[in-house]
XYZ file of C-alpha atoms in Angstrom:
649
model
C -0.141 -0.212 -0.131
C 1.204 3.235 -1.157
C 0.525 6.471 0.902
C 1.424 9.898 0.196
C 1.319 12.459 3.002
C 2.257 15.959 3.314
C 3.435 17.387 6.796
C 2.371 21.216 7.104
C 2.496 23.950 9.891
C 2.281 27.381 10.255
C 6.151 28.556 10.669
C 8.120 27.602 13.810
C 5.266 25.088 15.036
C 7.934 22.379 14.701
C 6.835 20.699 11.346
C 10.766 20.133 10.143
C 11.447 18.560 14.038
C 8.291 16.306 13.695
C 9.726 15.199 10.091
C 12.780 13.897 11.172
C 11.460 12.489 14.375
C 9.308 10.032 11.715
C 12.168 9.415 9.405
C 14.357 8.522 12.596
C 11.577 6.144 14.056
C 10.724 4.463 10.647
C 14.802 3.948 10.176
C 14.837 6.195 6.944
C 17.526 7.895 8.517
C 20.068 7.146 11.238
C 20.924 10.365 12.721
C 18.073 13.457 13.540
C 18.761 16.562 12.595
C 17.674 19.931 13.543
C 16.381 23.327 12.322
C 18.875 25.025 14.743
C 21.997 22.484 14.085
C 21.568 23.022 10.210
C 21.521 19.323 9.527
C 17.774 18.460 9.093
C 17.166 15.992 6.783
C 14.722 17.883 4.629
C 16.254 21.354 4.417
C 18.234 20.246 1.518
C 19.148 23.906 0.061
C 21.826 26.085 1.747
C 19.169 28.961 1.938
C 16.984 26.848 4.029
C 19.767 25.631 6.777
C 20.783 29.442 6.742
C 17.855 30.723 7.585
C 15.998 27.606 9.493
C 13.188 27.731 7.426
C 11.447 25.410 4.806
C 11.641 27.153 1.610
C 11.193 24.248 -0.875
C 8.983 20.950 -0.606
C 10.981 18.206 -0.910
C 10.216 14.452 -0.137
C 11.599 11.437 1.715
C 10.755 7.924 1.790
C 9.792 5.562 4.964
C 7.725 2.394 5.552
C 5.865 0.902 7.961
C 4.858 -2.205 7.871
C 3.018 -3.084 4.466
C 2.854 0.496 3.655
C 5.070 2.459 1.942
C 5.247 6.186 2.429
C 5.980 9.356 0.262
C 6.414 12.139 3.073
C 6.208 16.121 1.631
C 7.687 18.604 3.732
C 5.992 21.395 2.986
C 6.959 25.558 3.498
C 5.473 27.278 6.520
C 6.305 30.423 5.673
C 3.336 32.338 4.263
C 5.725 33.890 1.500
C 6.325 30.373 0.244
C 2.674 28.827 0.813
C 2.259 28.863 -3.254
C 5.331 26.265 -2.946
C 3.324 24.382 -0.157
C -0.341 24.387 -2.055
C 1.177 22.746 -5.432
C 2.223 19.657 -2.854
C -1.315 19.507 -1.548
C -2.342 18.579 -5.132
C -1.130 14.728 -4.806
C -1.618 14.314 -0.694
C -3.606 11.142 0.296
C -3.540 12.496 4.003
C -1.929 15.750 5.402
C -0.677 15.955 9.571
C -0.953 19.638 10.542
C 1.248 20.566 13.399
C -0.033 23.062 15.678
C 2.159 24.735 18.327
C 0.638 23.928 21.989
C 1.810 27.461 22.998
C 0.855 29.554 20.356
C -2.244 27.542 19.076
C -4.212 28.500 16.233
C -2.108 31.344 14.030
C -2.718 32.933 10.895
C -1.383 30.894 8.359
C -2.757 27.661 10.635
C -6.268 28.666 8.742
C -5.222 29.116 5.598
C -3.764 25.930 5.510
C -6.927 24.795 7.004
C -8.969 25.812 4.185
C -6.714 24.681 1.292
C -6.812 21.244 3.098
C -10.725 21.840 2.749
C -10.615 22.628 -0.793
C -8.578 19.667 -2.018
C -10.577 17.675 0.193
C -7.460 15.948 2.281
C -8.164 13.669 5.088
C -6.259 15.497 8.016
C -4.805 14.455 11.345
C -3.656 17.365 13.727
C -0.544 16.789 15.822
C -0.349 18.786 18.806
C 2.908 19.727 19.428
C 5.745 21.138 21.769
C 3.179 20.125 25.159
C 6.423 20.513 27.157
C 7.049 23.887 26.654
C 6.099 26.636 29.270
C 2.756 27.943 28.642
C 1.283 24.845 26.375
C -2.005 24.225 27.160
C -3.597 20.756 25.209
C -7.175 21.700 26.109
C -7.015 25.432 24.767
C -5.756 24.452 21.445
C -8.317 21.714 21.027
C -11.034 24.007 21.918
C -9.215 26.937 19.297
C -9.733 24.023 16.709
C -13.461 23.085 17.194
C -14.113 26.999 17.605
C -11.990 28.233 14.299
C -11.167 24.956 12.236
C -13.820 22.264 12.489
C -15.971 20.763 15.366
C -15.372 16.853 14.030
C -12.133 16.695 15.918
C -11.690 13.650 18.249
C -8.617 13.532 20.217
C -7.288 10.036 20.524
C -4.446 9.017 22.907
C -4.765 5.068 22.058
C -6.716 3.128 19.924
C -7.481 -0.053 22.223
C -10.261 0.802 24.132
C -11.568 3.684 22.566
C -12.726 6.386 24.905
C -16.384 7.647 25.053
C -15.999 10.819 23.653
C -14.641 9.159 20.454
C -17.167 6.348 20.249
C -19.593 9.107 20.621
C -18.437 10.929 17.511
C -18.054 8.054 15.381
C -21.528 6.628 16.667
C -23.341 10.007 15.442
C -21.759 9.649 12.133
C -22.532 5.664 11.486
C -26.292 5.080 11.947
C -25.436 1.024 12.491
C -22.650 1.647 15.340
C -25.136 4.082 16.618
C -27.808 1.439 17.242
C -25.031 -0.655 18.580
C -23.852 1.868 20.968
C -27.507 2.608 22.026
C -27.933 -1.138 22.952
C -24.451 -1.270 24.800
C -22.793 -3.138 21.934
C -18.938 -2.844 21.447
C -16.667 -4.386 18.697
C -13.497 -2.907 18.574
C -12.303 -3.831 15.231
C -15.892 -2.458 13.850
C -15.043 1.222 15.587
C -11.895 1.477 14.218
C -12.878 0.007 10.812
C -15.472 2.820 11.089
C -13.469 5.648 12.196
C -10.905 4.728 9.500
C -13.600 4.954 6.727
C -14.661 8.424 8.469
C -11.252 10.002 8.509
C -11.036 9.310 4.512
C -14.472 10.794 4.571
C -13.486 13.983 5.786
C -16.340 13.414 8.631
C -13.647 13.136 11.485
C -10.314 14.778 12.173
C -8.291 12.876 14.670
C -5.736 14.526 16.807
C -2.734 13.970 18.734
C -0.305 15.576 20.943
C 3.368 15.215 22.050
C 7.062 16.973 21.704
C 8.973 16.340 18.318
C 11.934 17.835 20.233
C 11.963 15.771 22.789
C 10.227 12.752 21.000
C 7.603 12.370 23.067
C 4.380 10.595 21.473
C 5.765 10.070 17.797
C 5.974 6.336 17.959
C 2.272 6.339 19.200
C 1.362 8.787 16.544
C 3.083 6.653 13.476
C 1.334 3.173 15.193
C -2.037 5.252 14.915
C -1.603 7.153 11.529
C -0.480 3.689 10.255
C -3.388 1.619 11.356
C -6.045 4.473 10.491
C -4.997 5.225 7.058
C -5.924 3.417 3.592
C -5.017 4.496 -0.207
C -6.489 2.348 -3.052
C -4.629 2.830 -6.656
C -5.569 0.675 -9.681
C -1.982 -0.245 -11.435
C -4.057 -2.309 -14.084
C -5.647 1.077 -15.862
C -4.067 3.111 -18.356
C -1.500 5.471 -17.034
C -2.699 8.991 -15.295
C -0.951 11.451 -13.217
C -0.278 14.978 -11.627
C 2.600 17.436 -11.833
C 3.146 18.946 -8.499
C 6.742 20.542 -9.136
C 9.284 21.384 -11.417
C 13.087 21.299 -10.534
C 16.413 21.555 -12.294
C 19.042 19.461 -10.954
C 23.005 21.023 -10.793
C 23.486 20.262 -14.946
C 20.525 22.278 -15.438
C 18.489 19.422 -16.530
C 14.747 19.741 -16.296
C 13.204 17.788 -13.567
C 9.194 16.997 -13.491
C 7.756 15.693 -10.507
C 4.806 13.422 -10.756
C 2.496 11.353 -8.254
C 1.144 8.448 -10.703
C -2.634 7.929 -10.080
C -3.229 4.786 -12.007
C -1.558 2.204 -14.103
C 2.366 2.414 -14.700
C 5.334 4.416 -16.159
C 8.570 3.197 -17.841
C 11.836 5.007 -19.081
C 11.128 5.246 -23.227
C 7.265 5.540 -22.562
C 5.996 8.439 -24.631
C 3.813 11.080 -22.566
C 1.205 13.334 -24.910
C 0.189 16.583 -23.232
C -0.839 20.072 -24.262
C -4.277 21.895 -25.212
C -4.920 18.676 -27.527
C -2.085 16.066 -26.839
C -0.265 17.373 -29.605
C 2.802 17.491 -27.966
C 4.275 13.819 -27.498
C 7.874 13.470 -25.406
C 9.698 10.499 -24.475
C 10.384 9.439 -20.742
C 14.478 9.696 -20.514
C 14.909 8.330 -16.947
C 13.082 8.062 -13.688
C 13.981 8.839 -10.489
C 12.812 8.283 -6.612
C 14.116 10.784 -4.297
C 14.759 10.538 -1.029
C 16.470 13.803 0.466
C 18.908 15.198 -2.047
C 19.615 11.507 -3.030
C 17.760 9.441 -5.605
C 17.826 6.536 -7.126
C 17.045 5.726 -10.902
C 14.237 3.046 -12.337
C 13.318 1.425 -14.693
C 9.309 1.728 -13.797
C 6.943 3.520 -11.109
C 3.306 2.533 -11.030
C 0.431 4.334 -9.128
C 0.781 5.587 -6.023
C 4.590 6.444 -6.582
C 6.067 9.960 -6.204
C 8.788 10.192 -8.627
C 10.887 12.999 -11.043
C 11.144 12.097 -14.861
C 13.695 13.851 -17.337
C 12.336 14.468 -21.102
C 9.476 16.217 -20.440
C 9.972 19.858 -21.492
C 6.576 21.977 -20.975
C 4.424 20.499 -18.423
C 3.804 22.328 -15.523
C 2.965 22.510 -11.762
C -0.705 21.304 -11.484
C -1.032 19.644 -14.879
C -3.019 16.555 -15.366
C -1.506 13.688 -17.705
C -2.704 10.571 -19.258
C -6.422 9.754 -18.329
C -6.906 12.199 -15.746
C -8.890 15.395 -16.948
C -8.663 18.789 -15.303
C -5.705 20.817 -14.410
C -5.777 22.938 -11.169
C -6.236 26.182 -10.414
C -4.318 26.991 -7.231
C -5.686 29.286 -4.515
C -2.147 31.356 -3.460
C -1.836 34.348 -5.635
C 0.748 37.001 -5.079
C -0.668 40.496 -4.287
C 2.635 42.078 -4.663
C 5.011 43.102 -7.785
C 8.324 44.026 -7.759
C 10.847 44.827 -10.806
C 14.297 43.461 -11.133
C 16.879 45.923 -10.656
C 20.703 44.660 -12.410
C 23.682 46.310 -13.817
C 23.415 47.317 -17.120
C 26.285 45.418 -18.458
C 24.226 42.450 -18.137
C 22.186 41.675 -20.962
C 18.671 42.029 -20.316
C 17.695 38.894 -22.538
C 20.063 36.868 -20.349
C 18.262 37.416 -17.192
C 15.049 37.419 -18.491
C 15.621 33.645 -19.883
C 17.106 33.013 -16.031
C 13.799 34.282 -14.463
C 11.628 32.206 -16.763
C 13.710 29.410 -15.544
C 12.990 30.399 -12.068
C 8.988 30.726 -13.446
C 8.805 27.418 -14.698
C 9.775 26.120 -10.952
C 7.157 28.850 -9.390
C 4.645 29.726 -11.608
C 3.096 32.413 -9.359
C 5.872 34.155 -10.017
C 4.489 35.410 -13.208
C 7.070 36.829 -14.885
C 6.455 39.613 -16.948
C 8.853 41.928 -19.535
C 7.049 44.975 -19.411
C 7.973 46.808 -22.925
C 6.956 50.320 -22.059
C 8.893 50.514 -19.115
C 11.445 48.049 -20.374
C 11.817 46.056 -16.956
C 11.560 42.877 -15.641
C 8.470 42.507 -13.108
C 7.458 39.345 -10.576
C 5.111 38.682 -8.972
C 5.914 37.877 -5.010
C 3.857 36.805 -1.664
C 6.361 38.987 0.468
C 9.403 40.837 1.427
C 11.098 37.198 2.528
C 10.625 35.966 -0.445
C 12.159 38.463 -2.108
C 15.290 38.147 -0.297
C 15.504 34.695 -1.083
C 15.272 35.307 -4.666
C 18.217 37.584 -4.646
C 20.338 34.608 -3.226
C 19.106 32.312 -5.673
C 19.599 34.251 -8.259
C 23.148 34.875 -7.349
C 24.092 31.064 -6.410
C 22.239 29.618 -9.505
C 23.075 31.702 -11.859
C 25.776 33.988 -10.550
C 23.884 37.154 -11.189
C 23.847 39.859 -8.370
C 20.476 41.572 -8.359
C 18.730 44.125 -6.474
C 14.688 44.582 -6.376
C 12.761 47.380 -6.127
C 10.095 48.842 -3.578
C 7.082 46.129 -3.660
C 4.015 47.450 -5.048
C 0.055 46.055 -5.160
C -1.166 44.474 -7.629
C -4.144 45.479 -8.885
C -6.653 44.134 -11.509
C -9.630 45.277 -13.090
C -13.015 44.377 -14.242
C -16.364 44.715 -15.552
C -19.514 46.559 -13.851
C -21.896 45.344 -16.821
C -22.517 43.425 -19.761
C -20.821 44.678 -22.977
C -20.205 43.146 -26.745
C -16.793 43.179 -28.136
C -15.678 43.228 -31.720
C -12.340 42.428 -33.282
C -11.506 42.795 -36.930
C -7.780 41.707 -38.643
C -7.409 42.588 -42.281
C -4.361 43.901 -43.380
C -3.409 42.808 -46.702
C -3.208 38.900 -46.916
C -4.514 38.301 -43.431
C -7.780 37.876 -42.054
C -9.386 37.333 -38.990
C -12.910 38.465 -37.386
C -14.152 37.337 -33.905
C -17.354 38.771 -31.830
C -17.427 38.150 -27.740
C -20.122 38.886 -25.239
C -18.352 40.416 -22.076
C -20.166 39.582 -19.015
C -19.609 40.410 -15.235
C -18.473 37.116 -13.215
C -18.746 36.685 -9.316
C -15.933 38.125 -7.315
C -13.073 35.652 -7.529
C -14.318 33.731 -10.360
C -11.629 35.113 -12.770
C -12.080 34.438 -16.407
C -14.639 31.927 -17.737
C -15.348 31.103 -21.146
C -18.327 30.045 -23.074
C -18.566 29.028 -26.384
C -22.144 30.007 -28.692
C -20.451 29.630 -31.990
C -22.069 27.802 -34.737
C -19.814 25.683 -36.911
C -21.531 27.014 -40.074
C -19.849 30.356 -39.279
C -16.326 29.061 -37.683
C -14.705 25.771 -37.663
C -14.268 23.916 -34.421
C -10.404 24.317 -35.050
C -10.867 27.689 -35.298
C -13.013 27.980 -32.116
C -10.560 26.213 -30.115
C -7.751 28.859 -31.330
C -10.009 31.775 -29.981
C -10.477 29.988 -26.283
C -6.687 29.105 -26.485
C -6.090 33.042 -27.095
C -8.516 34.049 -24.169
C -6.745 32.142 -21.675
C -2.753 32.008 -22.895
C -1.907 35.379 -20.870
C -3.305 38.017 -18.654
C -4.887 40.671 -20.978
C -4.562 44.526 -19.820
C -7.696 46.524 -18.355
C -7.883 50.105 -19.648
C -8.051 51.941 -16.285
C -4.346 50.756 -15.077
C -2.910 48.166 -17.603
C -3.866 45.387 -14.654
C -4.846 41.833 -15.649
C -8.592 41.775 -16.088
C -10.515 39.038 -14.013
C -14.008 38.268 -12.946
C -15.678 37.908 -16.555
C -17.414 35.617 -18.839
C -16.195 35.784 -22.132
C -18.790 34.117 -24.531
C -18.122 33.687 -28.132
C -20.925 34.323 -30.277
C -19.637 34.403 -34.007
C -16.745 34.681 -35.976
C -15.081 34.470 -39.527
C -11.991 33.325 -41.376
C -10.788 33.419 -44.656
C -9.913 30.289 -46.661
C -6.883 31.450 -48.669
C -5.555 34.593 -46.277
C -6.390 33.459 -43.008
C -2.870 32.292 -40.778
C -1.367 31.794 -37.775
C -1.921 34.754 -35.605
C -4.649 36.386 -36.947
C -7.107 35.458 -34.521
C -4.944 36.069 -31.732
C -4.636 39.913 -33.058
C -8.524 39.683 -33.557
C -9.458 38.447 -30.189
C -6.972 40.631 -28.175
C -9.073 43.880 -30.447
C -12.060 42.132 -29.233
C -11.676 42.212 -25.693
C -10.260 45.607 -25.633
C -12.972 47.195 -27.859
C -15.347 45.839 -25.272
C -13.746 47.089 -22.203
C -14.250 50.699 -24.152
C -17.630 50.453 -23.868
C -18.436 49.705 -20.632
C -17.772 51.111 -16.978
C -14.764 49.323 -15.531
C -13.501 48.602 -11.971
C -10.206 48.934 -10.334
C -9.642 45.434 -8.134
C -6.996 45.305 -5.094
C -6.351 42.727 -3.060
C -8.169 41.919 0.509
C -6.925 40.420 3.710
C -9.044 39.031 6.143
C -7.550 40.021 10.045
C -7.865 38.615 13.195
C -6.554 41.214 16.038
C -6.022 39.589 19.447
C -5.105 42.649 21.787
C -5.773 43.375 25.648
C -9.357 45.205 26.422
C -7.391 48.634 26.748
C -6.593 48.786 23.129
C -9.861 47.934 21.532
C -11.119 51.708 20.934
C -7.586 52.657 19.037
C -7.808 49.172 17.032
C -11.505 50.133 15.808
C -10.133 53.411 15.035
C -7.147 52.040 12.993
C -9.347 49.744 11.046
C -11.555 52.735 10.003
C -8.434 54.745 9.365
C -7.109 51.882 7.245
C -9.964 51.273 5.321
C -11.379 48.428 6.792
C -14.330 46.902 8.289
C -15.133 45.268 11.173
C -17.403 42.650 13.096
C -18.269 43.035 16.565
C -15.820 42.538 18.748
C -15.429 39.464 21.429
C -14.314 40.303 24.472
C -13.404 37.793 27.391
C -11.650 38.795 30.606
C -9.270 41.538 29.723
C -8.634 40.470 26.206
C -10.614 41.521 22.913
C -10.624 39.895 19.308
C -11.475 41.807 16.240
C -11.780 40.198 13.342
C -12.652 42.072 10.019
C -11.432 42.839 6.337
C -9.330 45.317 4.818
C -7.235 46.284 1.570
C -3.364 44.517 1.689
C -2.550 48.328 0.566
C -3.328 49.609 4.086
C -2.974 46.746 6.368
C 0.345 45.235 4.954
C 2.536 47.209 7.436
C -0.163 46.918 10.483
C 1.477 44.369 12.402
C 4.180 46.396 13.493
C 2.248 49.514 14.738
C -0.158 46.894 17.050
C 3.558 45.243 18.337
C 4.734 48.969 19.098
C 1.477 50.201 21.085
C 0.678 47.093 23.034
C 4.021 46.639 23.934
C 4.689 43.173 22.006
C 1.478 41.930 23.978
C -0.815 42.159 20.679
C -1.211 40.585 17.444
C -2.774 40.771 14.116
C -3.051 37.569 11.744
C -3.835 38.191 8.001
C -4.908 35.584 5.490
C -5.587 36.764 1.499
C -9.408 37.305 1.381
C -9.335 37.595 -2.551
C -9.775 40.835 -4.859
C -12.752 43.782 -4.256
C -13.177 47.283 -5.024
C -10.009 49.508 -4.552
C -10.536 52.098 -1.670
C -8.760 54.591 -3.379
C -9.355 53.667 -7.303
C -8.669 57.317 -8.326
C -5.484 58.121 -6.447
C -3.836 54.861 -7.955
C -4.875 55.326 -11.422
C -3.473 59.003 -11.349
C -0.310 57.210 -9.739
C 0.156 54.282 -11.918
C -0.459 56.616 -14.908
C -1.423 54.044 -18.043
C -1.951 55.595 -20.858
C -4.690 52.990 -22.795
C -3.921 54.255 -26.260
C 0.075 53.802 -26.218
C 0.195 50.122 -25.131
C 1.705 48.518 -27.801
C 0.316 45.205 -27.087
C -2.968 46.056 -26.773
C -5.603 47.968 -29.334
C -8.906 48.638 -29.423
C -8.864 49.803 -32.865
C -9.447 46.969 -36.114
C -7.980 46.891 -39.122
C -10.190 46.597 -42.181
C -9.034 46.154 -45.611
C -9.874 48.396 -48.957
C -8.793 48.174 -52.486
C -5.614 46.624 -51.175
C -4.542 48.402 -48.338
C -5.166 47.974 -44.600
C -6.543 50.968 -42.562
C -7.483 51.559 -38.918
C -10.951 51.778 -37.533
C -10.920 52.848 -33.952
C -12.956 51.144 -31.641
C -16.296 53.623 -31.693
C -16.819 53.340 -35.111
C -15.923 49.203 -35.522
C -19.373 48.121 -35.825
C -20.198 50.199 -38.643
C -17.406 48.110 -40.603
C -17.705 44.598 -39.274
C -18.481 41.672 -41.859
C -20.114 38.975 -39.587
C -23.887 39.765 -38.720
C -24.436 40.983 -34.864
C -25.567 38.463 -32.620
C -26.504 38.756 -28.883
């Protein structure tokens, strides 16, 4: 039986120390490393050892009885949460570590929400119970209040306590009847518990101290008994890509979880929008820490790396698996790359493209107007690490500009966009309908074009162009989002339509539609939770209003108060330092990214950015028509007079 498990936690909860103990107790490693000693098995990278934090998701392999485990150690710092989320896509089970001293923290809630998104059965391990100020009862109550009431604390499987039995019986009608009649069969109850865990109806909780090696053996024994996986090796191969890396020689490694079937060296893999790319597997590697063994074949349930694939990205499905993953953890900040003019900008951009392959959330952009490279980031610590990574891997010394908010744009109501591209010997026309989507829904697509108007191939081509990049809005040039785009009709020319024509027509149609409707500037928002002494409540409420946030009714207990609410990232991103200052270190704020919403100071931002929509060389709302052998430009507000297709609604 093969199981893939992930170790997750808010930074400093003891995740890496817990992983070391697991590997030691299962005889996967001979000596236990420590973060403070810079010798932990899964903090492989030099930067991880020096900073004492996990930056990259790495894997180890161990066995218990008949089960083979792939352990994925994930970053706990919020700046590297994109890396953490990519690992979630392949997990069978998750172990969420919570400190018995600090309890649930901001990033703990973020992790929990992601685990629920991916429906990953989860075990809690309350760590550091040996520390001064630790409270097992307090943390269990926090979990029940803030995360889930379906938690059951287990200290042993033999003679399950009454609370656990009641929890199981409430979710299993057959066992409830037996429970009420006084019947008890230990094996039946444990089997039911195992099934309920797998179905995400119960979340077991155990405790101990990873540093002091308390509770680890007990956790492993119970975890092994209560987890199960089932993979079909007889079906055709399918898998999920979860990360991209490059080895010391620059060879591209594609890390995959096999979900069915088997894969051998020299097998061919087809992928792409229409499976139009086929490449051969050159080698297969099983990684355990920073070392690997090469194998000829892997099968369902295995987690491995292959060479020979050049274009697959994290989250993509392979084989008979359908549906790529859209990741939740998106950066809210942007920074420009600053480097010496002696460096060739094409080389610098090439290096950042390599990093973007490994971390798609970087969203590397070459801004033609400003002549600069821009990267998307989660926070300032990530920038510090990026700077060191670039120097270490590419021998390139760089700096980064100030962190700036990443804005987005959307529309207020429905509109139609028409794009025509017909310079001499080219031809394409596209008609689109643009409608507002729900906030956070992103760009969606519907096809209402009849095959009599456009071939299926050209219809798919238009869809590809809609999703191939972030399209610029007209207020600030920021990416558009939360828009449903419907293809109504279009036209091609048997002789003159060629590659790129529909891209031009599609981009112009989107832009022309934006010109005719009210556009809205969006900014990222945080959901916050502030804990301070009661004396500071007035100050905090005043600050929230000053920072353009909103808040719920404060929850006061004894001399403490908790205030929850929502506010712009731009105004709240530095507020944690303020709280620490005026509360003399006794107050805290937990911030969780809460999507995009209407910008609180749109006019000010638009004026500051100073985007000239008519000077954007990548986008034009005008169309190009042809008359008497010559192309001529028609401005957006006159396009409807010239279009060739009948207007449809």
